[in-house]
């Protein structure tokens, strides 16, 4: 028995591998620009007028002339160099019809995804990323020169002092580490704050360091020891980005609370009061000051790129209007950077593109697709006005099979990575969603069996009677009703203000369920369950009872039933002991076949009733192109399906003692 | 021995004069549900074929400026020449007929930007036979958003949130539902039959490999996979059909494989092998006709489930936005559920339900007709 179980589980492995590999292939090979594919060429992209053939030649010339190729893009964990277009339109992308930027190359062989970038003197670049690495790389060749150790988790931000040799890095647990000179060991590592520090910035004279944390506080540190000197409060939620003004008289901050704030110091590094300057539509992810200090750009979840004039921001007007609002990204903007001449702006977004904008013409002049990755950070190239560097995380340009193996290596330890959308661990999200779906399906399954087996058996026993005909017609009709239609009808009839408003149709609880005592809580929960469960069970009633009827009829036709009757056994004993037990064998095994269908069907039910289970999680992940979550959900559902099959194997032996697994 | 039984039996079994399929047909005719399903399917197919003539904003036949034209038939021309490039190249070859005189053309320069409806009753349009429903399924009408059904507005089933006539969309939606159902099941049947024949007849490693692949595909969270693929690809009819076809073949594979395994040892196959008939010929000519019957039942049910999946996809917003799909209308019904727009939910739902019922009934009827145990 045990050895059979082990063998079954082992035989599941190739199936699981196959399923995950196929899913991986699909999401890896799918084109990267969903809006462009959905809405046709040039969705939301201005400026694609130039003739295609001519500009492609010009692009080729430009690439030859640049000779900035940093090596082939081989590793996904790449810091890329994008060339902004020299001319307003460098090329027209065949697929999107949009102006295309050219990726000039990428740094090689980073040990993991990169999340943060900072420029350093002497043509060096500081890269921070996954698994806590901080690298110093050559800006030109891309060669990694030094690796800094500091015992950090995933790096969320890095900063360099423009004067001294200081480098600071902070991780998602809020640990800040400081390195001085050429030392590999940090000069100081601060106690973790418990929440990510998403932005770091040195003051222009290099004496102080600012850190912005998800706890909503901005801290001023001694640059050499890291000691906290001042804490600035004013943001009511996490601060995502900081920019210190070029003259060192103040700084800008923005974050989840959507407000761009300007802080002016009374004496450098002293007290500062925030002044709200602009309220964005949604959270602000990135701030960037132009090299000449005259412009400030913000990138927000509201997908609009805004440019402010610094004199306006420093002025006394109560409300500041952006000098330019640039629209084009169709997903959240995650990174912004200026080119060296302060005239070109680069932006990176969750839509997996890097775009360049001409600030004088106020329009987009270039675009490139990162394929399948999110641009986390961008910095302008100090030397080359038209180039920009990005830290992109993505599954790009590596042979698919090696990416898959890498994914597999992590999954073996149940590490499904973090969600692209909210940085939460995928396992946490699954852990919250899985019990909901399993619970719903368990309730539905029990109900289906409890109702349809008696229905089917009775129909078989009373074969040919009116009961049999009516029940089979009713069940047949039920079977053909699409569940999304039934759900909509039920909501329309039972939980709409227009008609009866007796059953809730959103979620599994009312707002404020935590405050309820147990019994009202249970009643609330039960009421919320009625509609979703109703939509999950009725099709099962039809198919299972029909199946039960056929099986029972077949069994009743067997010789041993005739024998039992001939012996003179009472009919009830014949039916319920001899026939029923034998027909149960096949019915029980159907549970395994129902399971995958139910998990698939839960997508629709959870979507309609806004239940946060696996189906809705998967649906949202697909819409957000949240690859780690998609992969995890596929793996889990396949695993559950296989488990169901295994379970039915065991149920066989429970119901029918003759069957043994040797 | 056999002769003896035949002599002794009061009802001697004679070889039936009919072939297998005529028995099945006769059985099916006796099955009321199956026949109801069959006739509904016939009506659906006719509706789909005649959709451009049933609901359209152009006349079927008209005498326009002294010329007899057939504007509604343009939909069929599009069907014959479905590829734009081909159509354009044909145009550039100059069909030797000026567009205004080409009876199917949509270009009637004399209309001067007016629609057929505006020309109707004027001096130029001397005669016109209009479709019974004078709405185009994709015709936006900002003045008639979300109308409830009423005879006076001419929208007998109401309009949706873009002012499109629901009845016209339902009629043209038949084309979408049936073509997705038939083509995707066609794809899956071809794959399933080909692989099933191969696995069953060749056996050995091929069989093991194919069965393993089938197992993988069967354990897929299919609906989730379909959503994923459609969301990542262009949401077009072709893609939906392809994906449905590529994940739906496992059932047919198993049916055919089982039947082939059964047939492989039969005398006529062995005889064919002994005669040196090539393997592919045995598979196609000897085994396939005797193994294919259960697949037909599976095809009928498969069409029902493909229609269900397509409507579910469009309900979730992953359908082809350029074609009228029943599921998309229901999703509007859900969006406006609090405004009492019941027609957006009820009518398309009934259309889906009737289609599913018809194919399920027909499949059930076929299954019963092929089952020797139920044969009267």
PDB file of N, CA and C in Angstrom, chain B residues 261-342:
ATOM      1  N   UNK B 261      -7.073  -0.693 -30.335  1.00  0.00           N
ATOM      2  CA  UNK B 261      -6.526  -1.868 -29.650  1.00  0.00           C
ATOM      3  C   UNK B 261      -7.471  -3.049 -29.798  1.00  0.00           C
ATOM      4  N   UNK B 262      -8.777  -2.758 -29.755  1.00  0.00           N
ATOM      5  CA  UNK B 262      -9.765  -3.813 -29.895  1.00  0.00           C
ATOM      6  C   UNK B 262      -9.722  -4.398 -31.319  1.00  0.00           C
ATOM      7  N   UNK B 263      -9.640  -3.482 -32.306  1.00  0.00           N
ATOM      8  CA  UNK B 263      -9.706  -3.921 -33.701  1.00  0.00           C
ATOM      9  C   UNK B 263      -8.422  -4.604 -34.167  1.00  0.00           C
ATOM     10  N   UNK B 264      -7.307  -4.278 -33.523  1.00  0.00           N
ATOM     11  CA  UNK B 264      -6.025  -4.689 -34.091  1.00  0.00           C
ATOM     12  C   UNK B 264      -5.920  -6.199 -34.213  1.00  0.00           C
ATOM     13  N   UNK B 265      -6.525  -6.889 -33.255  1.00  0.00           N
ATOM     14  CA  UNK B 265      -6.405  -8.344 -33.300  1.00  0.00           C
ATOM     15  C   UNK B 265      -7.467  -9.036 -34.138  1.00  0.00           C
ATOM     16  N   UNK B 266      -8.397  -8.266 -34.719  1.00  0.00           N
ATOM     17  CA  UNK B 266      -9.487  -8.894 -35.457  1.00  0.00           C
ATOM     18  C   UNK B 266      -8.991  -9.506 -36.771  1.00  0.00           C
ATOM     19  N   UNK B 267      -9.780 -10.488 -37.251  1.00  0.00           N
ATOM     20  CA  UNK B 267      -9.313 -11.278 -38.400  1.00  0.00           C
ATOM     21  C   UNK B 267      -9.029 -10.422 -39.624  1.00  0.00           C
ATOM     22  N   UNK B 268      -9.944  -9.482 -39.900  1.00  0.00           N
ATOM     23  CA  UNK B 268      -9.760  -8.762 -41.160  1.00  0.00           C
ATOM     24  C   UNK B 268      -8.506  -7.906 -41.153  1.00  0.00           C
ATOM     25  N   UNK B 269      -8.117  -7.453 -39.954  1.00  0.00           N
ATOM     26  CA  UNK B 269      -6.879  -6.668 -39.871  1.00  0.00           C
ATOM     27  C   UNK B 269      -5.681  -7.590 -40.074  1.00  0.00           C
ATOM     28  N   UNK B 270      -5.746  -8.734 -39.399  1.00  0.00           N
ATOM     29  CA  UNK B 270      -4.653  -9.696 -39.554  1.00  0.00           C
ATOM     30  C   UNK B 270      -4.539 -10.112 -41.020  1.00  0.00           C
ATOM     31  N   UNK B 271      -5.716 -10.318 -41.643  1.00  0.00           N
ATOM     32  CA  UNK B 271      -5.700 -10.710 -43.047  1.00  0.00           C
ATOM     33  C   UNK B 271      -5.055  -9.637 -43.905  1.00  0.00           C
ATOM     34  N   UNK B 272      -5.437  -8.384 -43.628  1.00  0.00           N
ATOM     35  CA  UNK B 272      -4.860  -7.284 -44.401  1.00  0.00           C
ATOM     36  C   UNK B 272      -3.362  -7.233 -44.211  1.00  0.00           C
ATOM     37  N   UNK B 273      -2.922  -7.457 -42.954  1.00  0.00           N
ATOM     38  CA  UNK B 273      -1.486  -7.442 -42.687  1.00  0.00           C
ATOM     39  C   UNK B 273      -0.804  -8.557 -43.470  1.00  0.00           C
ATOM     40  N   UNK B 274      -1.450  -9.722 -43.457  1.00  0.00           N
ATOM     41  CA  UNK B 274      -0.853 -10.867 -44.149  1.00  0.00           C
ATOM     42  C   UNK B 274      -0.737 -10.606 -45.644  1.00  0.00           C
ATOM     43  N   UNK B 275      -1.692  -9.829 -46.170  1.00  0.00           N
ATOM     44  CA  UNK B 275      -1.639  -9.519 -47.589  1.00  0.00           C
ATOM     45  C   UNK B 275      -0.607  -8.462 -47.913  1.00  0.00           C
ATOM     46  N   UNK B 276       0.010  -7.932 -46.892  1.00  0.00           N
ATOM     47  CA  UNK B 276       1.053  -6.940 -47.135  1.00  0.00           C
ATOM     48  C   UNK B 276       0.525  -5.543 -47.392  1.00  0.00           C
ATOM     49  N   UNK B 277      -0.674  -5.269 -46.913  1.00  0.00           N
ATOM     50  CA  UNK B 277      -1.189  -3.911 -47.056  1.00  0.00           C
ATOM     51  C   UNK B 277      -0.356  -2.989 -46.177  1.00  0.00           C
ATOM     52  N   UNK B 278       0.052  -1.839 -46.692  1.00  0.00           N
ATOM     53  CA  UNK B 278       0.869  -0.942 -45.867  1.00  0.00           C
ATOM     54  C   UNK B 278       0.126  -0.493 -44.602  1.00  0.00           C
ATOM     55  N   UNK B 279       0.931  -0.230 -43.564  1.00  0.00           N
ATOM     56  CA  UNK B 279       0.356   0.048 -42.245  1.00  0.00           C
ATOM     57  C   UNK B 279      -0.611   1.220 -42.289  1.00  0.00           C
ATOM     58  N   UNK B 280      -0.230   2.306 -42.981  1.00  0.00           N
ATOM     59  CA  UNK B 280      -1.107   3.491 -42.960  1.00  0.00           C
ATOM     60  C   UNK B 280      -2.445   3.166 -43.603  1.00  0.00           C
ATOM     61  N   UNK B 281      -2.399   2.280 -44.598  1.00  0.00           N
ATOM     62  CA  UNK B 281      -3.631   1.933 -45.289  1.00  0.00           C
ATOM     63  C   UNK B 281      -4.541   1.092 -44.384  1.00  0.00           C
ATOM     64  N   UNK B 282      -3.891   0.195 -43.626  1.00  0.00           N
ATOM     65  CA  UNK B 282      -4.685  -0.595 -42.678  1.00  0.00           C
ATOM     66  C   UNK B 282      -5.329   0.321 -41.661  1.00  0.00           C
ATOM     67  N   UNK B 283      -4.515   1.269 -41.162  1.00  0.00           N
ATOM     68  CA  UNK B 283      -5.042   2.184 -40.145  1.00  0.00           C
ATOM     69  C   UNK B 283      -6.225   2.965 -40.691  1.00  0.00           C
ATOM     70  N   UNK B 284      -6.046   3.537 -41.890  1.00  0.00           N
ATOM     71  CA  UNK B 284      -7.073   4.444 -42.402  1.00  0.00           C
ATOM     72  C   UNK B 284      -8.253   3.687 -42.984  1.00  0.00           C
ATOM     73  N   UNK B 285      -7.972   2.606 -43.731  1.00  0.00           N
ATOM     74  CA  UNK B 285      -9.059   1.961 -44.470  1.00  0.00           C
ATOM     75  C   UNK B 285      -9.723   0.841 -43.677  1.00  0.00           C
ATOM     76  N   UNK B 286      -8.934   0.099 -42.885  1.00  0.00           N
ATOM     77  CA  UNK B 286      -9.518  -1.052 -42.198  1.00  0.00           C
ATOM     78  C   UNK B 286      -9.980  -0.699 -40.787  1.00  0.00           C
ATOM     79  N   UNK B 287      -9.096  -0.041 -40.050  1.00  0.00           N
ATOM     80  CA  UNK B 287      -9.394   0.146 -38.626  1.00  0.00           C
ATOM     81  C   UNK B 287     -10.280   1.357 -38.390  1.00  0.00           C
ATOM     82  N   UNK B 288      -9.907   2.479 -39.019  1.00  0.00           N
ATOM     83  CA  UNK B 288     -10.587   3.733 -38.710  1.00  0.00           C
ATOM     84  C   UNK B 288     -12.110   3.651 -38.857  1.00  0.00           C
ATOM     85  N   UNK B 289     -12.632   3.121 -39.983  1.00  0.00           N
ATOM     86  CA  UNK B 289     -14.095   3.104 -40.101  1.00  0.00           C
ATOM     87  C   UNK B 289     -14.766   2.305 -38.996  1.00  0.00           C
ATOM     88  N   UNK B 290     -14.061   1.335 -38.434  1.00  0.00           N
ATOM     89  CA  UNK B 290     -14.650   0.521 -37.381  1.00  0.00           C
ATOM     90  C   UNK B 290     -14.386   1.068 -35.990  1.00  0.00           C
ATOM     91  N   UNK B 291     -13.552   2.062 -35.914  1.00  0.00           N
ATOM     92  CA  UNK B 291     -13.197   2.575 -34.597  1.00  0.00           C
ATOM     93  C   UNK B 291     -13.771   3.957 -34.345  1.00  0.00           C
ATOM     94  N   UNK B 292     -14.338   4.575 -35.378  1.00  0.00           N
ATOM     95  CA  UNK B 292     -14.620   6.005 -35.277  1.00  0.00           C
ATOM     96  C   UNK B 292     -15.966   6.310 -34.630  1.00  0.00           C
ATOM     97  N   UNK B 293     -16.863   5.319 -34.557  1.00  0.00           N
ATOM     98  CA  UNK B 293     -18.228   5.609 -34.090  1.00  0.00           C
ATOM     99  C   UNK B 293     -18.280   6.376 -32.769  1.00  0.00           C
ATOM    100  N   UNK B 294     -17.579   5.913 -31.705  1.00  0.00           N
ATOM    101  CA  UNK B 294     -17.720   6.639 -30.440  1.00  0.00           C
ATOM    102  C   UNK B 294     -17.237   8.079 -30.522  1.00  0.00           C
ATOM    103  N   UNK B 295     -16.345   8.359 -31.501  1.00  0.00           N
ATOM    104  CA  UNK B 295     -15.840   9.726 -31.598  1.00  0.00           C
ATOM    105  C   UNK B 295     -16.947  10.691 -31.995  1.00  0.00           C
ATOM    106  N   UNK B 296     -17.919  10.204 -32.765  1.00  0.00           N
ATOM    107  CA  UNK B 296     -18.997  11.102 -33.177  1.00  0.00           C
ATOM    108  C   UNK B 296     -19.799  11.596 -31.975  1.00  0.00           C
ATOM    109  N   UNK B 297     -20.045  10.690 -31.031  1.00  0.00           N
ATOM    110  CA  UNK B 297     -20.722  11.106 -29.805  1.00  0.00           C
ATOM    111  C   UNK B 297     -19.887  12.157 -29.094  1.00  0.00           C
ATOM    112  N   UNK B 298     -18.599  11.876 -29.002  1.00  0.00           N
ATOM    113  CA  UNK B 298     -17.704  12.795 -28.312  1.00  0.00           C
ATOM    114  C   UNK B 298     -17.646  14.141 -29.027  1.00  0.00           C
ATOM    115  N   UNK B 299     -17.800  14.126 -30.361  1.00  0.00           N
ATOM    116  CA  UNK B 299     -17.780  15.382 -31.108  1.00  0.00           C
ATOM    117  C   UNK B 299     -19.003  16.225 -30.764  1.00  0.00           C
ATOM    118  N   UNK B 300     -20.173  15.585 -30.667  1.00  0.00           N
ATOM    119  CA  UNK B 300     -21.374  16.346 -30.340  1.00  0.00           C
ATOM    120  C   UNK B 300     -21.246  16.997 -28.967  1.00  0.00           C
ATOM    121  N   UNK B 301     -20.803  16.215 -27.979  1.00  0.00           N
ATOM    122  CA  UNK B 301     -20.609  16.808 -26.652  1.00  0.00           C
ATOM    123  C   UNK B 301     -19.494  17.846 -26.670  1.00  0.00           C
ATOM    124  N   UNK B 302     -18.468  17.555 -27.486  1.00  0.00           N
ATOM    125  CA  UNK B 302     -17.328  18.477 -27.571  1.00  0.00           C
ATOM    126  C   UNK B 302     -17.752  19.835 -28.094  1.00  0.00           C
ATOM    127  N   UNK B 303     -18.661  19.841 -29.081  1.00  0.00           N
ATOM    128  CA  UNK B 303     -19.119  21.126 -29.606  1.00  0.00           C
ATOM    129  C   UNK B 303     -19.836  21.909 -28.511  1.00  0.00           C
ATOM    130  N   UNK B 304     -20.677  21.201 -27.735  1.00  0.00           N
ATOM    131  CA  UNK B 304     -21.363  21.883 -26.637  1.00  0.00           C
ATOM    132  C   UNK B 304     -20.351  22.493 -25.682  1.00  0.00           C
ATOM    133  N   UNK B 305     -19.328  21.723 -25.325  1.00  0.00           N
ATOM    134  CA  UNK B 305     -18.409  22.255 -24.322  1.00  0.00           C
ATOM    135  C   UNK B 305     -17.536  23.351 -24.912  1.00  0.00           C
ATOM    136  N   UNK B 306     -17.249  23.290 -26.224  1.00  0.00           N
ATOM    137  CA  UNK B 306     -16.475  24.376 -26.845  1.00  0.00           C
ATOM    138  C   UNK B 306     -17.295  25.657 -26.884  1.00  0.00           C
ATOM    139  N   UNK B 307     -18.587  25.526 -27.187  1.00  0.00           N
ATOM    140  CA  UNK B 307     -19.447  26.722 -27.179  1.00  0.00           C
ATOM    141  C   UNK B 307     -19.471  27.315 -25.772  1.00  0.00           C
ATOM    142  N   UNK B 308     -19.582  26.429 -24.769  1.00  0.00           N
ATOM    143  CA  UNK B 308     -19.600  26.911 -23.386  1.00  0.00           C
ATOM    144  C   UNK B 308     -18.298  27.642 -23.058  1.00  0.00           C
ATOM    145  N   UNK B 309     -17.169  27.042 -23.461  1.00  0.00           N
ATOM    146  CA  UNK B 309     -15.894  27.673 -23.146  1.00  0.00           C
ATOM    147  C   UNK B 309     -15.749  29.012 -23.864  1.00  0.00           C
ATOM    148  N   UNK B 310     -16.162  29.051 -25.123  1.00  0.00           N
ATOM    149  CA  UNK B 310     -16.036  30.319 -25.858  1.00  0.00           C
ATOM    150  C   UNK B 310     -16.884  31.403 -25.207  1.00  0.00           C
ATOM    151  N   UNK B 311     -18.123  31.057 -24.838  1.00  0.00           N
ATOM    152  CA  UNK B 311     -18.963  32.081 -24.223  1.00  0.00           C
ATOM    153  C   UNK B 311     -18.409  32.477 -22.858  1.00  0.00           C
ATOM    154  N   UNK B 312     -17.850  31.501 -22.114  1.00  0.00           N
ATOM    155  CA  UNK B 312     -17.252  31.849 -20.825  1.00  0.00           C
ATOM    156  C   UNK B 312     -16.083  32.803 -21.027  1.00  0.00           C
ATOM    157  N   UNK B 313     -15.266  32.523 -22.044  1.00  0.00           N
ATOM    158  CA  UNK B 313     -14.125  33.398 -22.315  1.00  0.00           C
ATOM    159  C   UNK B 313     -14.595  34.807 -22.627  1.00  0.00           C
ATOM    160  N   UNK B 314     -15.595  34.927 -23.484  1.00  0.00           N
ATOM    161  CA  UNK B 314     -16.023  36.290 -23.796  1.00  0.00           C
ATOM    162  C   UNK B 314     -16.719  36.917 -22.599  1.00  0.00           C
ATOM    163  N   UNK B 315     -17.331  36.090 -21.765  1.00  0.00           N
ATOM    164  CA  UNK B 315     -17.911  36.648 -20.542  1.00  0.00           C
ATOM    165  C   UNK B 315     -16.821  37.252 -19.663  1.00  0.00           C
ATOM    166  N   UNK B 316     -15.677  36.568 -19.594  1.00  0.00           N
ATOM    167  CA  UNK B 316     -14.575  37.071 -18.767  1.00  0.00           C
ATOM    168  C   UNK B 316     -13.812  38.193 -19.459  1.00  0.00           C
ATOM    169  N   UNK B 317     -14.158  38.486 -20.698  1.00  0.00           N
ATOM    170  CA  UNK B 317     -13.490  39.591 -21.390  1.00  0.00           C
ATOM    171  C   UNK B 317     -12.330  39.157 -22.256  1.00  0.00           C
ATOM    172  N   UNK B 318     -12.223  37.865 -22.532  1.00  0.00           N
ATOM    173  CA  UNK B 318     -11.117  37.395 -23.359  1.00  0.00           C
ATOM    174  C   UNK B 318     -11.578  37.000 -24.760  1.00  0.00           C
ATOM    175  N   UNK B 319     -12.777  37.375 -25.113  1.00  0.00           N
ATOM    176  CA  UNK B 319     -13.271  37.001 -26.432  1.00  0.00           C
ATOM    177  C   UNK B 319     -12.733  37.918 -27.507  1.00  0.00           C
ATOM    178  N   UNK B 320     -13.048  37.572 -28.740  1.00  0.00           N
ATOM    179  CA  UNK B 320     -12.660  38.410 -29.871  1.00  0.00           C
ATOM    180  C   UNK B 320     -13.565  39.646 -29.870  1.00  0.00           C
ATOM    181  N   UNK B 321     -12.994  40.843 -29.649  1.00  0.00           N
ATOM    182  CA  UNK B 321     -13.851  42.016 -29.534  1.00  0.00           C
ATOM    183  C   UNK B 321     -14.506  42.429 -30.844  1.00  0.00           C
ATOM    184  N   UNK B 322     -14.032  41.872 -31.960  1.00  0.00           N
ATOM    185  CA  UNK B 322     -14.563  42.339 -33.239  1.00  0.00           C
ATOM    186  C   UNK B 322     -15.798  41.566 -33.681  1.00  0.00           C
ATOM    187  N   UNK B 323     -16.099  40.456 -33.008  1.00  0.00           N
ATOM    188  CA  UNK B 323     -17.266  39.685 -33.434  1.00  0.00           C
ATOM    189  C   UNK B 323     -18.303  39.673 -32.321  1.00  0.00           C
ATOM    190  N   UNK B 324     -19.578  39.553 -32.672  1.00  0.00           N
ATOM    191  CA  UNK B 324     -20.611  39.512 -31.636  1.00  0.00           C
ATOM    192  C   UNK B 324     -20.646  38.146 -30.976  1.00  0.00           C
ATOM    193  N   UNK B 325     -20.341  38.109 -29.676  1.00  0.00           N
ATOM    194  CA  UNK B 325     -20.387  36.826 -28.972  1.00  0.00           C
ATOM    195  C   UNK B 325     -21.443  36.883 -27.876  1.00  0.00           C
ATOM    196  N   UNK B 326     -22.154  35.786 -27.700  1.00  0.00           N
ATOM    197  CA  UNK B 326     -23.226  35.751 -26.703  1.00  0.00           C
ATOM    198  C   UNK B 326     -22.688  36.035 -25.301  1.00  0.00           C
ATOM    199  N   UNK B 327     -21.529  35.445 -24.999  1.00  0.00           N
ATOM    200  CA  UNK B 327     -20.983  35.608 -23.648  1.00  0.00           C
ATOM    201  C   UNK B 327     -20.694  37.064 -23.327  1.00  0.00           C
ATOM    202  N   UNK B 328     -20.272  37.803 -24.352  1.00  0.00           N
ATOM    203  CA  UNK B 328     -19.935  39.214 -24.124  1.00  0.00           C
ATOM    204  C   UNK B 328     -21.177  39.994 -23.711  1.00  0.00           C
ATOM    205  N   UNK B 329     -22.331  39.636 -24.294  1.00  0.00           N
ATOM    206  CA  UNK B 329     -23.568  40.345 -23.940  1.00  0.00           C
ATOM    207  C   UNK B 329     -23.943  40.048 -22.488  1.00  0.00           C
ATOM    208  N   UNK B 330     -23.769  38.762 -22.085  1.00  0.00           N
ATOM    209  CA  UNK B 330     -24.086  38.423 -20.687  1.00  0.00           C
ATOM    210  C   UNK B 330     -23.188  39.202 -19.737  1.00  0.00           C
ATOM    211  N   UNK B 331     -21.915  39.399 -20.136  1.00  0.00           N
ATOM    212  CA  UNK B 331     -21.017  40.128 -19.237  1.00  0.00           C
ATOM    213  C   UNK B 331     -21.474  41.577 -19.090  1.00  0.00           C
ATOM    214  N   UNK B 332     -22.056  42.136 -20.157  1.00  0.00           N
ATOM    215  CA  UNK B 332     -22.642  43.479 -20.006  1.00  0.00           C
ATOM    216  C   UNK B 332     -23.814  43.429 -19.051  1.00  0.00           C
ATOM    217  N   UNK B 333     -24.587  42.341 -19.150  1.00  0.00           N
ATOM    218  CA  UNK B 333     -25.718  42.186 -18.245  1.00  0.00           C
ATOM    219  C   UNK B 333     -25.253  42.176 -16.796  1.00  0.00           C
ATOM    220  N   UNK B 334     -24.091  41.545 -16.556  1.00  0.00           N
ATOM    221  CA  UNK B 334     -23.577  41.516 -15.194  1.00  0.00           C
ATOM    222  C   UNK B 334     -23.128  42.911 -14.771  1.00  0.00           C
ATOM    223  N   UNK B 335     -22.504  43.640 -15.701  1.00  0.00           N
ATOM    224  CA  UNK B 335     -22.019  44.972 -15.364  1.00  0.00           C
ATOM    225  C   UNK B 335     -23.170  45.918 -15.015  1.00  0.00           C
ATOM    226  N   UNK B 336     -24.317  45.730 -15.685  1.00  0.00           N
ATOM    227  CA  UNK B 336     -25.429  46.646 -15.450  1.00  0.00           C
ATOM    228  C   UNK B 336     -26.525  45.985 -14.625  1.00  0.00           C
ATOM    229  N   UNK B 337     -26.120  45.018 -13.774  1.00  0.00           N
ATOM    230  CA  UNK B 337     -27.123  44.225 -13.079  1.00  0.00           C
ATOM    231  C   UNK B 337     -27.980  45.085 -12.162  1.00  0.00           C
ATOM    232  N   UNK B 338     -27.402  46.157 -11.637  1.00  0.00           N
ATOM    233  CA  UNK B 338     -28.161  46.972 -10.692  1.00  0.00           C
ATOM    234  C   UNK B 338     -29.101  47.941 -11.399  1.00  0.00           C
ATOM    235  N   UNK B 339     -29.046  47.995 -12.715  1.00  0.00           N
ATOM    236  CA  UNK B 339     -29.901  48.946 -13.420  1.00  0.00           C
ATOM    237  C   UNK B 339     -31.128  48.288 -14.044  1.00  0.00           C
ATOM    238  N   UNK B 340     -31.320  47.010 -13.727  1.00  0.00           N
ATOM    239  CA  UNK B 340     -32.530  46.353 -14.211  1.00  0.00           C
ATOM    240  C   UNK B 340     -32.538  46.092 -15.697  1.00  0.00           C
ATOM    241  N   UNK B 341     -31.352  45.963 -16.300  1.00  0.00           N
ATOM    242  CA  UNK B 341     -31.318  45.695 -17.739  1.00  0.00           C
ATOM    243  C   UNK B 341     -31.346  44.185 -17.957  1.00  0.00           C
ATOM    244  N   UNK B 342     -32.482  43.597 -17.700  1.00  0.00           N
ATOM    245  CA  UNK B 342     -32.571  42.141 -17.702  1.00  0.00           C
ATOM    246  C   UNK B 342     -32.339  41.548 -19.084  1.00  0.00           C
TER     247      UNK B 342
END
